[in-house]
């Protein structure tokens, strides 16, 4: 039985109910005085509590997909095959579920167990409604194998666009998080599809992935000395893998990254630290400094280089002491109900040209999915104004030759104005700050 299957949840719930019944039945037998009776009472109480907690935890995990398998729960993570190479030709012309698995490809088909439980996904011809694919991303440098959902817009399958590349937004979950949370609870692909269908967002590939590449450890988008290389995976392996299979833009101006909670923190870290990969970020309820805690362990190593690594992941320190990259970021935090609002205000004030920042600052909201779902439409529409729609032309012949790329159209820039998030009262605005 899989960790997230309903069978496992029902079996543990039945076991918990049985333990409660046995506790009631056996309790009179342990009512006698003496050491063994006392130990018996403690044992049946302990076993009953453990089964109840296990059933509850399994039900919560089944709903939110914090851990996708028993192996992940116990820290056993899949590793990449030896000698992984880029997909043949690297021209990005295929789609994963439409072709057989290519040995050595950096994107491989994955099971649809989680995807089948997501509501509101495209249902119909891909050229009319788009498609969401369940895949595994294989890191050529890091050896990481990470599950992902990839949303492809309807235009991706239409003849008029068959030689075009598309902008990409990478959506990151929080910790422990999962791609199921991004698809079911944050509604990343559903919201993008609705906005694109209404003409409020250009056709965009959405890649939903978790930054927790070594569960249960929280690596916070850091290349841990002697440990998981999360930043390398997200800044180098992931874009390379997506471009090798999908018609994704080659220029950094067509790549953005977004996330919620620690995934939002990661989005900011990637954009400021790797501006040649991601030029746009949207961070919902982020932190602005990476710190060691019980879930992360030692992220920065020891020795004389430790402080430099700590400072490098402190965004306020970077804005004060290092050259500012030419990137655009959106930060969202509620004025009442979230503890990060003062830090968000300080971050906004610290940003200086050529970097640009906008904000979504609703009056009320909590650190949860209802708040982030309210902010998603405004965040995506703003990212749409920043990313270029690449006019790269996929070659008709000789796919192994270098791709011919036309200059991308410039992204529209907005010096003043606001975007309003839908479904909020009052509606939060995305305000531009310089």
Steps between C-alpha positions, in 0.01 A plus 500: 500500500634839403555763766250740342238243395152504651542131585784586737296779663196273548716213632667723761165651599356150548805398703461807722131420555588139587762618752243727668254207526771274644595769750142517626473120514837437668491787748318304777766226474771756577310655792664267755781636717858407419785594269388288203153653503647851499734410213208345312292816534790713375558264206141494376470880537828552311411262217155657461641851487766403248245343264267802526783744427626282213153484343458877531848572359444262209168667417659847504791378286260340253321833460808725480759255358787610728666163433414303187628157601619292794855543374477878513353483851804309621750707305565260211507714184519381140830574326570574136630226268869506417605674180190713451524708184282755330213383283602428144536814294398725787253679274216487745245384248329220690268463798566237762175307519458504124817299437665195642757549774839592355787332679723769647251786450496763772120497521327164542131406524380436855197333651168685506394393852526854641386671180182292483390645835532863391174674415440749223771382260455541123249249365482480124722534192839643594483752214182643655560482877870420548645211697672425832770233494642307796877464460829445678773762460848350502790722599802441279738678739343420836365149447165615641175338387204725586132458405329783314176593325537691172208703365509559124258764365269423205717705264787258562306240299361730231646507151542879498742472794676174414831672434481742792652481845309605810577691820532289815394559859640259758267466802660381825321346797576582862647257753434214526253560219444310180404547138152379598464810719593723206249337268209429736517765773683791334335424161802610298410345165126561541551872571749537216261326262210725602705819459638389164152404385378853579795659323646636826817292480714396206537126426749377759647167606454444875742264676383395847781354710607472863832642621523226764734277298626296796193435717443521789781760517413861419790623286356850438634536144859484627796311359592329828877440531541125465122459480199555270560755225156657483595831341697326226206270430247784471727753326681267258362146484131590487518759217729273300262206540189699407666652192622157388146364464259793479494804273603735777668838454879511506535859618490579874239768428248226430556318831336585832466323835234525768413327825325516835655502849852350477436450127453877473825551689666268251354695206659822629830326571518356148417830331753707695772235498443365148368795292640343184246218542192663655424869448159510671376367835173502692532412869187440711573529875878455467789535743795712399779312674591131506579373850588165651223331699411144607350420156799631301799382699825677420443664161821702476773270625783621720837665467600840368249496211191446716424867568529589132249228415264619775522860376448391141158358591397806702313712246511816712878463526527447125297812422724707725844362410486351149415635153128476436395288200256625237207284604135552596343347811157495661460445874170430676424512872191584702509804728302317769522122552852434370814563701719586200343836413768720668778308323315537169477876549873515579582297189293729278677807636843339450449427128679742268539539124545324268304243702123556514251382762121497521288381789165344591419609855144403598367631830424153636616148425672200652795283408284251311363396162183714504719810528740388227215399267363855531838640399572260214308672215660838567845340533468308173363798308790712624755233403337494157595866451864428584573185299566516128314279260802350319483514124768232475444295190548124525691397185310307235799290405827380650387510865854428623623833366490807728153645528426820309357751743340833419530781751223463762236766516562736792290439809256774586619702798276687737647783705175581678168329546354205680357153448210385710473147636165334449270384774638713785331747728652752479689405187880512547692702244831424338680830549814596316794619709829643386 
